[in-house]
Amino acid sequence: MAITDAPRRPKSPISGAAPAPRPTGARVGTSGKTFGIVSAIVLTVFAIIWLIPSLFALKTSLSDNGVAALGAPEILKNWNPTLHSYASLFQAGDIWNWYLASGITSVITAALTVLFASMAAFALSRLKFRGSNLALLAILFGIMIPTQVLIIPIFQELGAVNLLNTYWSVIFPQVPAAIAVFIFKQFFDGIPRELEEAARIDGAGLWKVYWSVIMPLSRPVVAAVVILTFVGVWNNLLLPLFVLSNPNLMTIPVGLATVQGSFGQRYADIQAGALLAALPLIILYLAFQRQIVEGVTGSGLKG
Amino acid sequence: MTAAPALTRRSQAAAPKARRSIGSALARGEGRGAWLFLAPFGLFYIAFLLGPAVWMLISSFFNTSTVRTGLGSFAGFSNYAEMLTRADFWSAMWHTLQFTLYTVPPLVIIAFVFAILTNRVRRGQWFFRLAFFLPYILPSATISLIWLFIFTPGSGLWATAQGWVGITAGSGVLADPKTAMIGIAIATVWWTLGFNFVLYLAGLQEIPRELYEAAAVDGASNWEQIRYITLPLLNRTTTLVILLQIIASLKIFDQVYLMTSGGPGISTQVALGLVTNTGFTDNRLGAASAASVLLLIVIVAIAVIRQLIERAAERKAA
């Protein structure tokens, strides 16, 4: 309602004086331009502030441990970059195991989530069956349940089936992401039915329709769910922190959190480790910027 | 050999009829097919979502412990009574609320302002997206280690910057019980602002340019355009952002665990930290389950409110 009021209010003086619109338009044009420039300046200042923590971590990681221990002024003053911290982390070797654990768990979880969630979404979007409302309700319920809160019973369950300290203990609990089913269902609902009806008349079974008609049309949403699941599993701390206690199996955030204390004053090494944990995600982000941002907005707006 | 041609001939003759029957068989078999498609996800859903939730509810009424297998002895409501009368439970709840109050307003307002400004800038949008959104995809471990170092008492970047503007740095942001939660909140705002920022940018890009152009022609100032066009049209996004943010804040664990482990003392201990401490340090799974159930009730209640608001908005729009 306010929207319709706004333009009308200043309108009356303008329409009263016939030659007025042109100068007014010009004035608005220049003030729009000034506003644009001011916006750009303010934003640039804040963008730089926003980049400082990451850049400071990078600068620290490229300093000598001795310099880093002296504090921020010394780190900023000292211009003598060295890759020593990175080299020593890779030589120590733990980080390779952590990368492996993070990579394996993230990739397998993303693959299983995409396959199972899209299959479930196909049934919910395309097939008529008794209990479909119940299944849909279960999905909506699943979106509302925060899995973090289930850490205690999930730990008990994994212990009961002897899966603690395996990669599966990190993978399995993260597969049933109800939000992924919802994202797939929304996308499938938008695919015209004519395409699969043609395939069905030609005798294609349900699996064929799903696998050869629906899924090839769904590449953008598959990419979004793969990336979001990958990032989510890679970044998860709570679950792997409690289900993995073997240092060789730890994912990279858990490994870092665990050894952080034993690093003591080796601040350059700690910052190098922190950045190495993020490096694959930074590369992923630079490569798939659009998909990641769209995926985040899509899941945010719907979930 | 002779059977082959006969077979082909018969199948050719029966083709149209067979096709029709396959079609109807599919329709009839859809129910079974649908459940087969649902089964893999359903199995994981039951095993790792619904099952644990039900088990948690049950074990919250028992003296379950990590040292024994099974549920343990029946405890009735005593786990709940214990939690609801424990001072550290309420202090953890208060700290969770405190964290929510510190982070939600800046996360909503700053993200909104940044998005409006970015939307106005013609060139270099990619740079602002990068600067504000990149921290969001970093692991909590990375951001915690970065900010832990920035907050180093005395010689850290934060204390140094305080020195430049003439503030005497005290014992350190995270070391002082009065400011530790503020430190965690600052790190969190820096970390997750990008999420709200891209939600707002997406919302802004859906507003047709003609609306602004029409308003500009009519002489509306930039401020008036924001006040009367942008703000009302972003109402839905704002409601969504606030509720998502509240739910995310209630689940806070990582930053606290990594930056202060709930300290100094228990001054930053939050709900999920209390749950994991009770469960894994004190080995009292029943009591921890009761605390989890209480937290779950709060979170689901807010999620339900969100659904209701969404429904109401949709009905109004329709």
Coordinates of C-alpha atoms in Angstrom, one line a residue, chain A residues 2-11 14 21 24-25 27-28 31-32 35-36 39-40 42-44 46-54 56-57 60 68-73 75-76 112-113 116-117 119-124 126-132 134-135 137-158 163 172-178 181 200-207 210 231 234-238 241-242 252-254 256-257 260 267 270-271 273-275 277-278 281-282 285-286 289 292-293 296-303, chain B residues 19 22-23 26-27 29-38 40-42 44-53 55-56 59 64-66 70-71 110 113-121 126-143 145-150 152 155-158 160 164 189-191 193-195 197-200 202 206 211 214-229 232-233 236-237 240 244 247 251 253-255 257-258 272 275-276 278-280 285-286 288-289 292-293 295-296 299-300 303-304 306-307 310-311:
Chain A
A2 CA 2.9 2.3 0.8
I3 CA 4.3 1.5 -2.6
T4 CA 1.4 3.1 -4.4
D5 CA 1.4 6.1 -2.1
A6 CA 5.1 6.9 -2.6
P7 CA 5.2 8.0 -6.3
R8 CA 1.9 9.7 -6.1
R9 CA 2.7 12.1 -3.2
P10 CA 5.4 14.1 -4.9
K11 CA 3.4 13.9 -8.2
I14 CA 5.0 18.3 -10.9
P21 CA 9.4 17.2 -15.3
T24 CA 13.3 17.4 -11.9
G25 CA 14.4 14.4 -13.8
R27 CA 18.2 16.7 -10.6
V28 CA 17.2 13.1 -9.6
S31 CA 21.6 12.9 -7.1
G32 CA 21.2 9.3 -8.2
F35 CA 24.3 8.4 -4.3
G36 CA 25.9 5.7 -6.5
S39 CA 27.5 3.9 -2.0
A40 CA 30.5 2.6 -3.8
V42 CA 31.1 3.3 1.7
L43 CA 30.9 -0.3 0.4
T44 CA 34.5 -0.4 -0.6
F46 CA 33.4 -2.1 4.4
A47 CA 34.5 -4.7 1.9
I48 CA 38.1 -3.9 2.9
I49 CA 37.2 -4.3 6.6
W50 CA 35.6 -7.6 5.7
L51 CA 38.7 -8.8 3.9
I52 CA 41.1 -7.8 6.7
P53 CA 40.7 -10.9 8.9
S54 CA 41.4 -13.3 6.1
F56 CA 45.8 -10.9 8.2
A57 CA 45.6 -14.7 8.6
T60 CA 50.5 -14.4 9.6
A68 CA 54.1 -14.2 14.6
A69 CA 54.6 -14.7 18.3
L70 CA 55.6 -11.1 18.7
G71 CA 52.1 -9.9 17.8
A72 CA 50.2 -8.0 15.2
P73 CA 52.4 -4.9 14.8
I75 CA 53.5 -9.3 11.7
L76 CA 52.3 -6.3 9.7
L112 CA 24.3 -40.5 -1.7
T113 CA 22.3 -37.4 -0.8
F116 CA 18.4 -40.7 -2.7
A117 CA 16.9 -37.3 -2.3
M119 CA 14.6 -40.4 -6.1
A120 CA 12.4 -39.5 -3.2
A121 CA 11.5 -36.2 -4.8
F122 CA 10.7 -38.0 -8.1
A123 CA 8.1 -40.2 -6.2
L124 CA 6.6 -37.2 -4.4
R126 CA 5.4 -37.5 -10.2
L127 CA 3.7 -40.6 -8.7
K128 CA 0.3 -41.1 -7.2
F129 CA 0.4 -43.4 -4.2
R130 CA -1.4 -43.9 -0.9
G131 CA 0.5 -42.2 1.9
S132 CA 2.1 -39.5 -0.3
L134 CA 2.3 -38.5 4.9
A135 CA 5.6 -38.8 3.2
L137 CA 4.7 -34.2 5.8
A138 CA 7.6 -36.3 7.0
I139 CA 9.9 -34.3 4.7
L140 CA 8.6 -31.0 6.0
F141 CA 9.0 -32.3 9.6
G142 CA 12.6 -33.3 8.7
I143 CA 13.4 -29.8 7.5
M144 CA 12.4 -28.4 10.9
I145 CA 14.5 -30.8 12.9
P146 CA 18.0 -29.5 13.5
T147 CA 20.3 -32.5 13.3
Q148 CA 22.8 -30.9 15.7
V149 CA 20.3 -31.4 18.5
L150 CA 20.2 -35.2 17.8
I151 CA 23.9 -35.6 18.4
I152 CA 23.4 -37.6 21.7
P153 CA 21.1 -40.4 20.2
I154 CA 23.1 -40.5 17.0
F155 CA 26.2 -41.1 19.0
Q156 CA 24.5 -43.9 20.9
E157 CA 23.2 -45.5 17.8
L158 CA 26.5 -45.4 16.0
L163 CA 30.4 -47.6 13.4
F172 CA 25.3 -41.8 7.2
P173 CA 23.8 -39.2 9.6
Q174 CA 24.3 -36.5 7.0
V175 CA 22.6 -38.3 4.2
P176 CA 18.9 -37.7 5.1
A177 CA 18.9 -34.0 4.3
A178 CA 15.2 -33.3 4.0
V181 CA 14.3 -33.6 -1.2
R200 CA 6.2 -43.8 -21.1
I201 CA 4.2 -44.4 -24.2
D202 CA 7.4 -45.8 -25.7
G203 CA 7.3 -48.3 -22.8
A204 CA 9.9 -46.7 -20.5
G205 CA 9.7 -47.9 -16.9
L206 CA 9.7 -45.5 -13.9
W207 CA 13.5 -45.9 -13.4
Y210 CA 13.7 -40.8 -13.7
V231 CA 30.5 -27.7 1.7
W234 CA 33.4 -30.4 4.9
N235 CA 32.6 -27.7 7.4
N236 CA 30.7 -29.8 9.9
L237 CA 32.4 -29.8 13.3
L238 CA 29.9 -31.2 15.9
L241 CA 34.2 -34.2 16.7
F242 CA 32.3 -36.7 18.8
I252 CA 40.2 -31.3 8.8
P253 CA 38.2 -29.0 11.1
V254 CA 38.3 -31.7 13.9
L256 CA 42.8 -28.7 13.6
A257 CA 40.7 -28.2 16.6
Q260 CA 45.5 -26.5 18.1
Y267 CA 50.8 -19.0 15.5
I270 CA 48.0 -22.4 13.2
Q271 CA 46.9 -19.8 10.7
G273 CA 46.4 -24.8 9.0
A274 CA 43.2 -22.7 9.2
L275 CA 43.7 -21.5 5.7
A277 CA 41.3 -26.3 5.8
A278 CA 39.5 -23.7 3.8
L281 CA 36.3 -24.5 -0.5
I282 CA 37.8 -21.2 -1.7
Y285 CA 33.8 -21.1 -4.6
L286 CA 35.9 -19.3 -7.2
Q289 CA 30.5 -18.9 -7.6
I292 CA 26.9 -21.7 -4.8
V293 CA 25.2 -18.3 -4.4
V296 CA 22.3 -20.8 -1.0
T297 CA 19.6 -18.4 -1.9
G298 CA 17.3 -21.2 -3.2
S299 CA 17.7 -23.3 -0.1
G300 CA 17.4 -20.3 2.2
L301 CA 14.3 -19.0 0.6
K302 CA 12.5 -22.3 0.5
G303 CA 14.0 -24.1 3.5
Chain B
R19 CA 2.0 -51.0 -24.9
I22 CA 2.3 -51.6 -19.9
G23 CA 0.9 -48.1 -19.5
L26 CA 2.6 -48.7 -14.7
A27 CA -0.3 -46.8 -13.4
G29 CA 2.2 -50.5 -10.1
E30 CA 2.9 -46.8 -9.3
G31 CA 2.2 -47.3 -5.7
R32 CA 4.8 -50.0 -5.3
G33 CA 7.2 -48.1 -7.6
A34 CA 6.8 -44.9 -5.6
W35 CA 7.7 -46.6 -2.3
L36 CA 10.7 -48.2 -4.0
F37 CA 11.8 -44.7 -5.0
L38 CA 11.2 -43.4 -1.5
P40 CA 16.6 -45.5 0.2
F41 CA 16.0 -42.0 1.5
G42 CA 13.3 -43.2 3.8
F44 CA 18.2 -43.1 6.2
Y45 CA 15.5 -40.8 7.3
I46 CA 14.2 -43.3 9.8
A47 CA 17.6 -44.5 10.9
F48 CA 19.3 -41.1 11.4
L49 CA 16.6 -38.6 11.9
L50 CA 13.2 -39.9 13.0
G51 CA 14.6 -42.8 14.9
P52 CA 17.2 -40.8 16.9
A53 CA 14.5 -38.2 17.7
W55 CA 15.0 -42.5 21.0
M56 CA 16.1 -39.2 22.4
S59 CA 15.8 -41.9 26.9
T64 CA 20.7 -43.6 30.3
S65 CA 24.5 -43.5 30.6
T66 CA 27.5 -44.0 28.3
G70 CA 20.6 -49.9 27.1
L71 CA 18.3 -47.4 28.6
I110 CA 24.1 -4.6 8.1
V113 CA 22.3 -2.0 4.0
F114 CA 25.2 -3.7 2.2
A115 CA 22.7 -5.4 -0.2
I116 CA 21.0 -2.1 -1.0
L117 CA 24.3 -0.3 -1.6
T118 CA 25.7 -3.2 -3.7
N119 CA 22.5 -3.2 -5.8
R120 CA 23.0 0.5 -6.6
V121 CA 26.6 0.0 -7.7
W126 CA 31.5 -9.3 -8.0
F127 CA 34.1 -7.8 -5.7
F128 CA 31.5 -6.9 -2.9
R129 CA 29.9 -10.3 -3.3
L130 CA 33.3 -11.9 -2.9
A131 CA 34.3 -9.8 0.1
F132 CA 31.0 -10.3 2.0
F133 CA 30.1 -13.8 1.0
L134 CA 33.4 -15.7 1.0
P135 CA 33.7 -15.9 4.8
Y136 CA 30.3 -17.7 4.9
I137 CA 31.7 -20.8 3.1
L138 CA 34.7 -21.1 5.4
P139 CA 34.7 -23.9 8.0
S140 CA 33.9 -22.8 11.6
A141 CA 37.3 -24.1 12.6
T142 CA 39.0 -21.7 10.2
I143 CA 37.1 -18.6 11.3
L145 CA 41.3 -19.9 14.7
I146 CA 41.5 -16.6 12.7
W147 CA 39.5 -14.7 15.3
L148 CA 41.1 -16.4 18.2
F149 CA 44.4 -15.0 17.0
I150 CA 43.0 -11.6 16.2
T152 CA 45.1 -12.4 21.3
S155 CA 49.4 -8.0 21.0
G156 CA 46.6 -9.3 18.8
L157 CA 45.2 -7.3 15.8
W158 CA 42.1 -6.3 17.8
T160 CA 46.5 -3.2 18.4
W164 CA 45.5 3.1 17.4
V189 CA 28.6 -11.6 12.3
W190 CA 31.7 -11.4 10.1
W191 CA 31.3 -15.1 9.2
L193 CA 26.6 -12.0 7.2
G194 CA 27.2 -13.1 3.6
F195 CA 24.2 -15.5 3.8
F197 CA 23.5 -10.5 2.1
V198 CA 22.9 -12.8 -0.9
L199 CA 19.3 -13.5 0.3
Y200 CA 18.6 -9.7 0.3
A202 CA 18.2 -11.9 -4.6
E206 CA 13.2 -9.3 -8.1
L211 CA 9.2 1.0 -10.1
A214 CA 8.7 5.7 -12.2
A215 CA 9.3 7.0 -8.6
A216 CA 12.4 8.9 -9.8
V217 CA 10.4 10.6 -12.6
D218 CA 7.9 11.6 -10.0
G219 CA 10.6 13.2 -8.0
A220 CA 11.0 10.7 -5.1
S221 CA 14.4 11.0 -3.5
N222 CA 16.7 8.0 -3.1
W223 CA 15.7 7.7 0.5
E224 CA 12.0 7.9 -0.3
Q225 CA 12.5 5.1 -2.9
I226 CA 14.1 2.9 -0.3
R227 CA 11.5 3.8 2.3
Y228 CA 8.4 3.3 0.2
I229 CA 9.5 0.7 -2.4
P232 CA 7.9 -2.9 2.0
L233 CA 8.8 -5.2 -0.9
R236 CA 9.0 -11.2 3.3
T237 CA 12.7 -11.6 3.0
L240 CA 12.5 -15.1 6.6
L244 CA 16.4 -18.4 10.0
I247 CA 17.1 -20.7 14.6
K251 CA 22.0 -24.0 17.5
F253 CA 28.1 -24.6 19.2
D254 CA 31.2 -24.5 17.0
Q255 CA 32.5 -21.0 17.6
Y257 CA 33.6 -24.7 21.6
L258 CA 36.6 -23.5 19.5
L272 CA 24.3 -27.3 22.8
V275 CA 24.1 -30.9 26.1
T276 CA 27.4 -32.3 24.9
T278 CA 26.3 -33.5 30.1
G279 CA 26.3 -36.3 27.6
F280 CA 30.0 -36.9 26.8
L285 CA 22.9 -39.4 28.3
G286 CA 19.4 -39.3 29.8
A288 CA 21.5 -34.7 28.1
S289 CA 18.6 -36.0 26.1
S292 CA 18.2 -31.7 23.9
V293 CA 14.4 -32.2 23.9
L295 CA 16.1 -27.2 23.0
L296 CA 14.3 -29.0 20.2
I299 CA 13.6 -24.6 17.8
V300 CA 10.6 -26.5 16.3
A303 CA 10.1 -23.2 12.8
V304 CA 6.3 -23.8 13.1
R306 CA 7.8 -19.4 10.5
Q307 CA 5.6 -21.9 8.5
E310 CA 4.7 -18.0 5.4
R311 CA 1.2 -19.6 4.9

